[in-house]
XYZ file of C-alpha atoms in Angstrom:
540
model
C 0.000 0.000 0.000
C 1.167 3.517 -0.753
C 0.098 5.638 2.195
C 0.801 9.089 3.506
C 3.078 9.534 6.483
C 2.341 13.167 7.236
C -0.801 12.563 9.250
C -2.193 13.242 12.684
C -4.612 11.176 14.747
C -7.305 12.623 16.910
C -6.849 11.442 20.468
C -9.624 12.660 22.702
C -10.059 16.229 21.574
C -6.465 16.946 20.556
C -4.237 16.073 17.608
C -1.012 14.197 18.166
C 1.550 12.752 15.759
C 0.247 9.538 14.209
C 2.986 8.272 11.910
C 6.581 9.380 11.654
C 6.092 12.051 9.040
C 7.147 15.090 11.020
C 10.521 13.670 11.946
C 12.017 17.057 12.671
C 11.618 20.760 12.002
C 15.238 20.863 10.817
C 15.739 22.418 7.394
C 17.995 20.466 5.074
C 19.503 21.443 1.728
C 17.024 20.337 -0.982
C 19.618 17.936 -2.381
C 20.728 16.659 1.043
C 20.387 12.955 0.263
C 23.046 13.313 -2.463
C 25.484 15.187 -0.195
C 28.456 14.020 1.847
C 28.695 13.748 5.635
C 32.275 14.969 5.892
C 31.919 17.833 3.424
C 28.327 18.916 4.049
C 27.435 17.779 7.582
C 24.377 15.713 6.585
C 24.169 11.963 6.267
C 23.591 11.813 2.531
C 25.001 9.109 0.271
C 27.874 11.129 -1.269
C 26.465 11.037 -4.801
C 28.186 14.247 -5.828
C 31.519 12.864 -4.571
C 30.908 9.735 -6.647
C 30.540 11.825 -9.799
C 33.882 13.480 -9.060
C 35.448 10.013 -9.251
C 33.539 9.237 -12.447
C 34.475 12.446 -14.241
C 35.549 11.734 -17.806
C 34.249 8.160 -17.833
C 31.602 6.924 -20.241
C 28.283 5.423 -19.222
C 25.521 3.518 -20.929
C 21.781 4.095 -20.339
C 20.109 1.805 -17.812
C 16.359 1.213 -17.817
C 14.823 1.428 -14.346
C 11.321 0.090 -13.846
C 9.293 2.172 -11.395
C 6.623 -0.256 -10.170
C 4.292 2.141 -8.429
C 1.048 4.075 -8.570
C 1.723 6.081 -11.727
C 4.355 8.425 -13.165
C 3.819 11.835 -14.775
C 5.958 11.259 -17.859
C 5.488 14.880 -18.999
C 7.068 16.366 -15.876
C 9.630 19.022 -16.779
C 12.398 17.211 -14.891
C 11.460 13.686 -16.031
C 10.343 13.920 -19.654
C 13.921 13.718 -20.953
C 14.716 10.596 -18.927
C 11.592 8.573 -19.611
C 11.947 5.212 -21.317
C 10.308 5.138 -24.729
C 9.527 1.841 -26.372
C 11.460 2.172 -29.656
C 9.234 -0.221 -31.566
C 5.851 1.146 -30.482
C 3.881 3.814 -32.341
C 1.915 5.954 -29.881
C -1.842 6.111 -30.135
C -2.464 3.801 -33.070
C -4.180 1.186 -30.922
C -1.854 -1.542 -32.178
C 0.728 -3.775 -30.563
C 3.478 -2.755 -32.979
C 6.278 -4.704 -31.299
C 4.133 -7.796 -30.629
C 4.958 -7.855 -26.906
C 1.290 -8.259 -25.978
C 0.743 -4.633 -24.903
C -0.729 -2.061 -27.302
C 0.653 1.496 -27.293
C 3.014 0.822 -24.360
C 5.237 3.767 -25.229
C 6.305 4.683 -21.666
C 5.395 1.453 -19.851
C 2.187 -0.280 -18.821
C -0.747 0.066 -16.432
C -2.098 -3.185 -14.977
C -4.869 -1.307 -13.127
C -7.066 -0.381 -16.041
C -8.896 -1.700 -19.069
C -8.760 -1.299 -22.818
C -11.458 1.399 -22.690
C -9.171 3.670 -20.667
C -10.912 3.189 -17.326
C -8.603 2.892 -14.299
C -8.767 1.620 -10.743
C -8.081 4.461 -8.317
C -8.953 2.960 -4.914
C -8.787 -0.641 -3.770
C -9.065 -2.615 -0.529
C -6.305 -3.544 1.836
C -5.285 -7.157 1.333
C -6.676 -8.045 4.767
C -10.092 -6.810 3.620
C -9.961 -8.925 0.476
C -8.901 -12.016 2.432
C -11.654 -11.590 5.000
C -14.154 -11.265 2.170
C -12.961 -14.677 0.952
C -12.738 -16.487 4.301
C -15.636 -14.948 6.201
C -18.421 -17.037 4.600
C -16.491 -20.195 5.478
C -15.344 -19.417 9.006
C -17.591 -16.787 10.571
C -19.760 -19.451 12.231
C -16.958 -21.840 13.204
C -16.851 -22.826 16.891
C -13.936 -24.352 18.863
C -15.781 -27.678 18.619
C -16.207 -27.528 14.835
C -14.391 -30.335 13.042
C -11.738 -28.967 10.688
C -8.943 -30.529 8.695
C -5.363 -29.541 9.521
C -5.267 -27.192 6.542
C -8.620 -25.664 7.495
C -7.478 -25.234 11.094
C -4.415 -23.275 9.944
C -6.613 -21.203 7.688
C -9.082 -20.565 10.507
C -6.339 -19.434 12.898
C -5.014 -17.072 10.222
C -8.553 -15.786 9.651
C -8.980 -15.014 13.355
C -5.782 -12.961 13.327
C -7.006 -11.133 10.243
C -10.298 -10.269 11.932
C -8.503 -8.796 14.939
C -6.252 -6.727 12.695
C -9.144 -5.662 10.492
C -11.296 -4.632 13.461
C -8.499 -2.503 14.897
C -7.871 -0.802 11.564
C -11.592 -0.231 10.997
C -12.104 1.351 14.398
C -9.205 3.709 13.822
C -10.329 4.548 10.283
C -13.931 5.261 11.264
C -12.834 7.383 14.208
C -10.375 9.312 12.063
C -12.844 9.724 9.206
C -15.532 11.132 11.494
C -13.302 13.494 13.451
C -11.063 14.625 10.625
C -14.098 15.285 8.454
C -15.690 17.429 11.155
C -12.459 19.251 11.876
C -11.923 20.101 8.234
C -15.525 21.327 7.946
C -14.950 23.714 10.846
C -11.662 24.890 9.398
C -13.318 25.554 6.028
C -15.996 27.648 7.761
C -13.290 29.637 9.546
C -11.350 30.211 6.323
C -14.478 31.467 4.601
C -15.259 33.898 7.434
C -11.674 35.163 7.589
C -12.034 35.850 3.879
C -8.493 35.022 2.788
C -6.831 32.403 0.671
C -5.298 29.758 2.975
C -1.812 30.704 1.746
C -2.330 34.232 3.109
C -3.754 33.358 6.524
C -1.466 34.150 9.460
C -1.363 33.278 13.127
C -2.715 36.773 13.815
C -5.827 35.919 11.767
C -6.387 32.824 13.892
C -5.692 34.723 17.133
C -8.284 37.309 16.147
C -10.995 34.834 15.159
C -14.045 34.526 17.440
C -15.286 30.914 17.505
C -19.031 30.285 17.569
C -18.989 26.632 18.607
C -17.050 24.212 20.795
C -15.692 22.503 17.695
C -14.321 25.770 16.368
C -12.623 26.386 19.724
C -10.922 23.009 19.342
C -9.919 23.832 15.760
C -8.434 27.152 16.872
C -6.482 25.581 19.728
C -5.055 22.992 17.336
C -4.227 25.585 14.664
C -2.476 27.890 17.137
C -0.296 25.079 18.399
C 0.721 24.015 14.905
C 1.263 27.585 13.642
C 4.111 28.104 16.095
C 6.284 26.117 13.683
C 4.232 25.688 10.508
C 2.668 28.123 7.986
C -1.126 27.930 7.902
C -1.205 26.651 4.314
C 1.073 23.727 5.196
C -1.020 22.965 8.263
C -4.233 23.090 6.211
C -2.807 20.804 3.524
C -1.832 18.313 6.240
C -5.401 18.469 7.522
C -6.777 17.912 4.012
C -4.390 15.008 3.530
C -5.430 13.449 6.830
C -9.134 13.817 6.035
C -8.653 12.263 2.585
C -6.573 9.425 4.038
C -9.114 8.380 6.649
C -11.978 8.802 4.172
C -10.227 6.418 1.771
C -9.563 3.980 4.615
C -13.200 3.907 5.693
C -14.853 4.036 2.278
C -12.508 1.878 0.208
C -9.549 0.228 1.942
C -11.588 -1.411 4.711
C -14.997 -1.579 3.047
C -15.772 -5.266 2.456
C -18.569 -4.287 0.062
C -16.208 -2.413 -2.219
C -14.375 -4.382 -4.921
C -13.201 -2.450 -8.007
C -11.520 -5.338 -9.804
C -14.344 -5.599 -12.325
C -12.981 -2.385 -13.862
C -9.868 -4.271 -14.979
C -11.942 -7.123 -16.375
C -9.272 -9.808 -16.072
C -9.664 -13.374 -14.809
C -8.364 -12.375 -11.392
C -7.618 -15.814 -9.982
C -5.611 -16.818 -13.038
C -2.088 -15.656 -12.185
C -0.811 -16.955 -15.521
C -2.845 -14.283 -17.327
C -0.415 -11.532 -18.317
C -2.129 -9.412 -20.943
C -4.615 -6.944 -19.471
C -4.608 -3.238 -18.584
C -3.836 -0.168 -20.689
C -1.016 2.201 -21.572
C -1.967 4.987 -19.123
C 1.064 4.892 -16.815
C 0.065 8.145 -15.085
C -3.375 7.027 -13.946
C -5.646 8.940 -11.567
C -3.022 9.511 -8.855
C 0.618 9.840 -9.870
C 1.946 11.627 -6.770
C 3.875 8.742 -5.251
C 5.323 7.227 -8.424
C 6.383 10.596 -9.794
C 8.166 11.416 -6.541
C 9.954 8.063 -6.595
C 10.961 8.463 -10.245
C 12.527 11.859 -9.565
C 14.680 10.538 -6.739
C 16.052 7.865 -9.066
C 16.731 9.903 -12.143
C 15.378 13.460 -12.387
C 17.612 15.046 -15.015
C 20.790 16.242 -13.376
C 22.362 19.665 -13.865
C 19.655 21.026 -16.150
C 18.933 24.000 -13.904
C 15.419 22.676 -13.279
C 14.012 21.159 -10.112
C 16.207 18.530 -8.495
C 19.071 16.175 -9.284
C 18.236 12.494 -9.288
C 20.837 10.000 -8.100
C 21.571 8.432 -11.504
C 22.663 10.509 -14.501
C 22.026 8.088 -17.362
C 18.733 6.275 -16.804
C 15.501 5.659 -18.641
C 12.475 5.535 -16.341
C 9.890 2.897 -17.279
C 6.512 3.433 -15.610
C 4.685 0.281 -14.505
C 1.449 1.106 -12.704
C 0.504 -1.693 -10.280
C -0.310 0.092 -7.001
C -3.738 1.667 -6.351
C -4.747 3.819 -3.404
C -4.947 0.713 -1.226
C -2.968 -2.526 -1.316
C -1.390 -3.809 -4.510
C -2.516 -7.226 -5.757
C 0.002 -10.055 -6.085
C -1.013 -10.873 -9.641
C -0.291 -7.286 -10.714
C 3.033 -7.247 -8.840
C 4.115 -10.446 -10.575
C 3.049 -9.165 -13.984
C 4.665 -5.777 -13.361
C 7.990 -7.463 -12.630
C 7.733 -9.657 -15.717
C 6.746 -6.760 -17.989
C 9.692 -4.635 -16.829
C 12.141 -7.515 -17.197
C 10.880 -8.469 -20.651
C 11.191 -4.889 -21.864
C 14.767 -4.329 -20.805
C 14.748 -2.962 -17.259
C 17.880 -3.879 -15.282
C 16.822 -2.296 -11.973
C 13.307 -2.303 -10.478
C 12.155 -0.039 -7.674
C 9.284 -1.345 -5.544
C 8.185 1.263 -2.995
C 5.140 -0.613 -1.749
C 4.257 -3.355 0.697
C 1.524 -4.954 2.769
C 1.027 -7.248 5.734
C -0.724 -10.103 3.922
C -0.232 -12.063 0.707
C -2.899 -13.665 -1.486
C -0.701 -15.363 -4.071
C 2.900 -15.204 -2.890
C 3.813 -18.055 -5.210
C 3.105 -15.903 -8.268
C 5.327 -13.124 -6.901
C 8.092 -15.573 -5.952
C 8.085 -16.976 -9.478
C 8.324 -13.463 -10.930
C 11.240 -12.613 -8.621
C 12.993 -15.800 -9.788
C 12.262 -14.749 -13.372
C 13.986 -11.419 -12.695
C 16.836 -13.282 -11.002
C 17.273 -15.502 -14.058
C 17.368 -12.405 -16.281
C 19.963 -10.517 -14.203
C 17.597 -7.813 -12.912
C 18.112 -6.194 -9.495
C 15.040 -5.536 -7.307
C 15.027 -2.772 -4.674
C 12.203 -2.851 -2.122
C 11.056 -0.475 0.629
C 11.088 -1.989 4.129
C 7.786 -0.391 5.209
C 6.645 2.442 7.457
C 5.184 0.755 10.538
C 8.157 1.011 12.948
C 8.139 -2.807 13.028
C 10.724 -5.571 13.015
C 10.355 -7.294 9.641
C 12.025 -10.391 11.087
C 8.882 -10.785 13.198
C 6.090 -8.909 11.416
C 5.961 -9.845 7.749
C 6.024 -7.269 5.024
C 5.157 -8.505 1.518
C 6.679 -8.851 -1.013
C 9.945 -10.081 0.474
C 13.310 -11.503 -0.516
C 12.495 -14.923 0.931
C 10.966 -17.702 -1.148
C 8.461 -19.775 0.833
C 6.549 -23.040 0.424
C 2.833 -23.770 0.840
C 3.251 -23.793 4.628
C 4.989 -20.390 4.530
C 8.341 -21.915 5.494
C 11.410 -20.214 3.995
C 12.957 -22.342 1.245
C 15.363 -19.854 -0.286
C 16.430 -16.243 -0.686
C 16.619 -14.088 -3.802
C 20.158 -13.083 -4.732
C 18.895 -10.062 -6.689
C 16.987 -8.275 -3.903
C 17.796 -5.370 -1.542
C 15.411 -4.272 1.220
C 15.841 -0.654 2.324
C 15.025 1.120 5.590
C 14.965 4.906 6.023
C 17.227 7.377 7.817
C 17.133 11.130 8.385
C 19.932 13.666 8.041
C 20.377 13.647 11.832
C 23.665 13.223 13.628
C 22.096 11.972 16.845
C 19.988 9.038 18.047
C 17.166 10.255 15.796
C 19.105 9.122 12.733
C 16.749 6.208 12.063
C 13.464 7.505 10.680
C 10.892 7.000 13.425
C 8.507 5.267 11.002
C 11.037 2.927 9.383
C 10.759 -0.827 9.637
C 13.957 -2.697 10.411
C 15.221 -6.272 10.738
C 18.527 -7.926 11.544
C 18.011 -10.470 8.747
C 15.312 -8.990 6.551
C 16.414 -5.351 6.058
C 19.689 -5.043 4.165
C 20.624 -1.360 4.249
C 19.407 2.110 5.104
C 19.173 5.223 2.946
C 17.824 8.781 3.310
C 14.033 8.807 3.552
C 13.051 11.939 5.521
C 12.273 15.336 4.007
C 13.211 14.177 0.524
C 12.427 16.825 -2.081
C 11.420 15.391 -5.443
C 9.159 15.658 -8.455
C 5.365 15.714 -8.261
C 2.716 15.753 -11.018
C 2.241 18.814 -13.213
C 5.902 19.851 -12.918
C 5.760 20.586 -9.190
C 7.999 19.496 -6.307
C 7.438 18.452 -2.716
C 9.197 16.993 0.304
C 7.984 13.558 1.355
C 8.966 10.974 3.970
C 9.033 7.193 3.891
C 10.994 4.070 3.132
C 9.286 4.664 -0.224
C 11.763 7.528 -0.646
C 14.750 5.560 0.674
C 14.262 2.680 -1.764
C 14.646 4.820 -4.939
C 17.820 6.355 -3.500
C 19.271 2.834 -3.580
C 17.654 2.059 -6.940
C 19.307 5.187 -8.326
C 22.651 4.054 -6.923
C 22.198 0.598 -8.447
C 21.415 2.186 -11.823
C 24.447 4.443 -11.498
C 26.711 1.429 -10.937
C 25.162 -0.603 -13.750
C 25.497 2.393 -16.044
C 29.252 2.841 -15.525
C 30.031 -0.846 -14.981
C 27.753 -2.655 -17.473
C 29.592 -5.975 -17.144
C 28.644 -6.354 -13.471
C 25.772 -8.711 -12.689
C 22.790 -7.877 -10.501
C 24.225 -9.960 -7.684
C 27.599 -8.244 -7.999
C 25.984 -4.800 -7.885
C 24.028 -5.860 -4.803
C 27.221 -7.109 -3.132
C 29.016 -3.851 -3.931
C 26.204 -1.723 -2.481
C 26.034 -3.788 0.702
C 29.805 -3.978 1.138
C 30.361 -0.225 0.683
C 27.883 1.164 3.240
C 28.877 3.820 5.748
C 28.873 2.106 9.114
C 27.268 4.053 11.947
C 28.723 3.521 15.415
C 26.149 5.594 17.318
C 23.006 4.021 18.719
C 19.620 4.923 17.226
C 16.110 4.855 18.655
C 13.551 2.210 17.738
C 10.148 1.316 19.148
C 9.741 -2.130 20.680
C 6.422 -3.100 22.275
C 5.476 0.535 22.633
C 8.694 1.555 24.371
C 11.721 3.396 22.991
C 14.966 1.435 22.840
C 18.453 2.349 21.612
C 20.326 -0.052 19.333
C 23.113 -0.048 16.764
C 22.219 -0.254 13.084
C 24.051 -3.572 12.813
C 21.543 -4.979 15.323
C 18.613 -4.081 13.077
C 19.960 -4.663 9.558
C 22.219 -6.956 7.578
C 24.927 -4.367 6.900
C 24.577 -1.927 9.803
C 25.027 1.033 7.520
C 23.780 3.678 5.092
C 24.480 3.303 1.378
C 27.360 5.401 0.062
C 27.744 6.141 -3.647
C 31.379 7.264 -3.491
C 32.455 4.146 -1.609
C 30.372 2.004 -3.980
C 32.260 3.411 -6.982
C 35.563 2.733 -5.249
C 34.405 -0.806 -4.469
C 33.210 -1.315 -8.053
C 36.623 -0.257 -9.342
C 38.302 -2.858 -7.139
C 35.728 -5.466 -8.143
C 36.289 -4.925 -11.854
C 40.063 -4.921 -11.440
C 39.838 -8.170 -9.510
C 37.885 -9.813 -12.344
C 40.530 -9.018 -14.955
């Protein structure tokens, strides 16, 4: 699921931080994630230092598949780095290159149909699974006779119900209270008579509330306006209201199922040819932001500098507002691989799987075709060694036992620019075995639809930093395999000796990064180039 981090939850009659979005009020350079700790004082990945080492060397273009919710391919800072299918003629309604996908000029959208209709919202996977299992198990008693397989399924169903109930309660509470709060704020804005961008703290101080709800709204606004402009505060409120509305109306609504829009045979995971060529879709915020981090055109005097300087971004739309479906994930991987991508970024994840086998087979397909997969660890402040986050680098059998590990997979947690125990992003998942590395994922400025820019937080932002680094290495060292590039990235991290804060069972705990990840470090582009040089020399 692609979800917002910059939210607040109503607790009683006050608003408190909900997720880890507002990590800090610290202002960073817009390009901080590409900067160097020694030279610039922020824990970036030393991209600019890497390019100093690469000066004068030649590179070859690398196609990077952005498996996400949509990419604005006309963005001013992306249009020159978008992949274009050389054998496809745009808009003629034909499959010119005979790859099974008509008019796939910039990529493919597995969340739509041939008539141009697209899925915007979808359920969480837990909602979809409950919809399947509820008719079978809702009336089961402890004394009901069940087979061993049914008993396992029933136990899993019970856990799902508990999780679903908790999420539903929170969503309904947030939807009700956020909706009311935004209504009151809209009334206040109208009476003040100014555009939200022009409203000041003095306007709020001088406003006379006419209801208890407005008093609450004013108290909340005053507290936030000590550090935040009103427009930013109002946009956060809008975002929170929209988030909880989507949760209640779509994500957790068992009566809502939009799959008929796609019109595929959903349970047939071997079906590959469905969707349309609209890679932007109805909501391209997240995918556009991710794409910019990877490869927004460098040194063009516009917007931002992506990590990689010679990439082609392929848009593969597989993630709705809600949880992605395993069939679409598997097909998205296969499409990108078949059309030349050598690095895939996957900034999505969920707590349940419907058809993990299909995804595992697609990951193996990518492995067999020398394609490197970069995946976000998740934003729940959880230990992925304990709480599963799908998809994952582990192959499993029908009993969910681990039977292997992908050699072409990197899982990425998120860090901030901080030099203290707040270095680990408060929202970031972690895992001694399951999370490989960390990368910047807080206050990351990148591209947004309609040629705009915005700071966002998440492991969704950290993953494309690593995907950009992987593309950079593959671009300058085209003979290296996916596994070799992975090994170079993991071997060249910047180790962090200071302890960082994590949440365990509701309590804060300080640990070293090597206690909560495979490498114990943050990716470093300069060191990776140095390591790649040694690697190539060693192969001669």
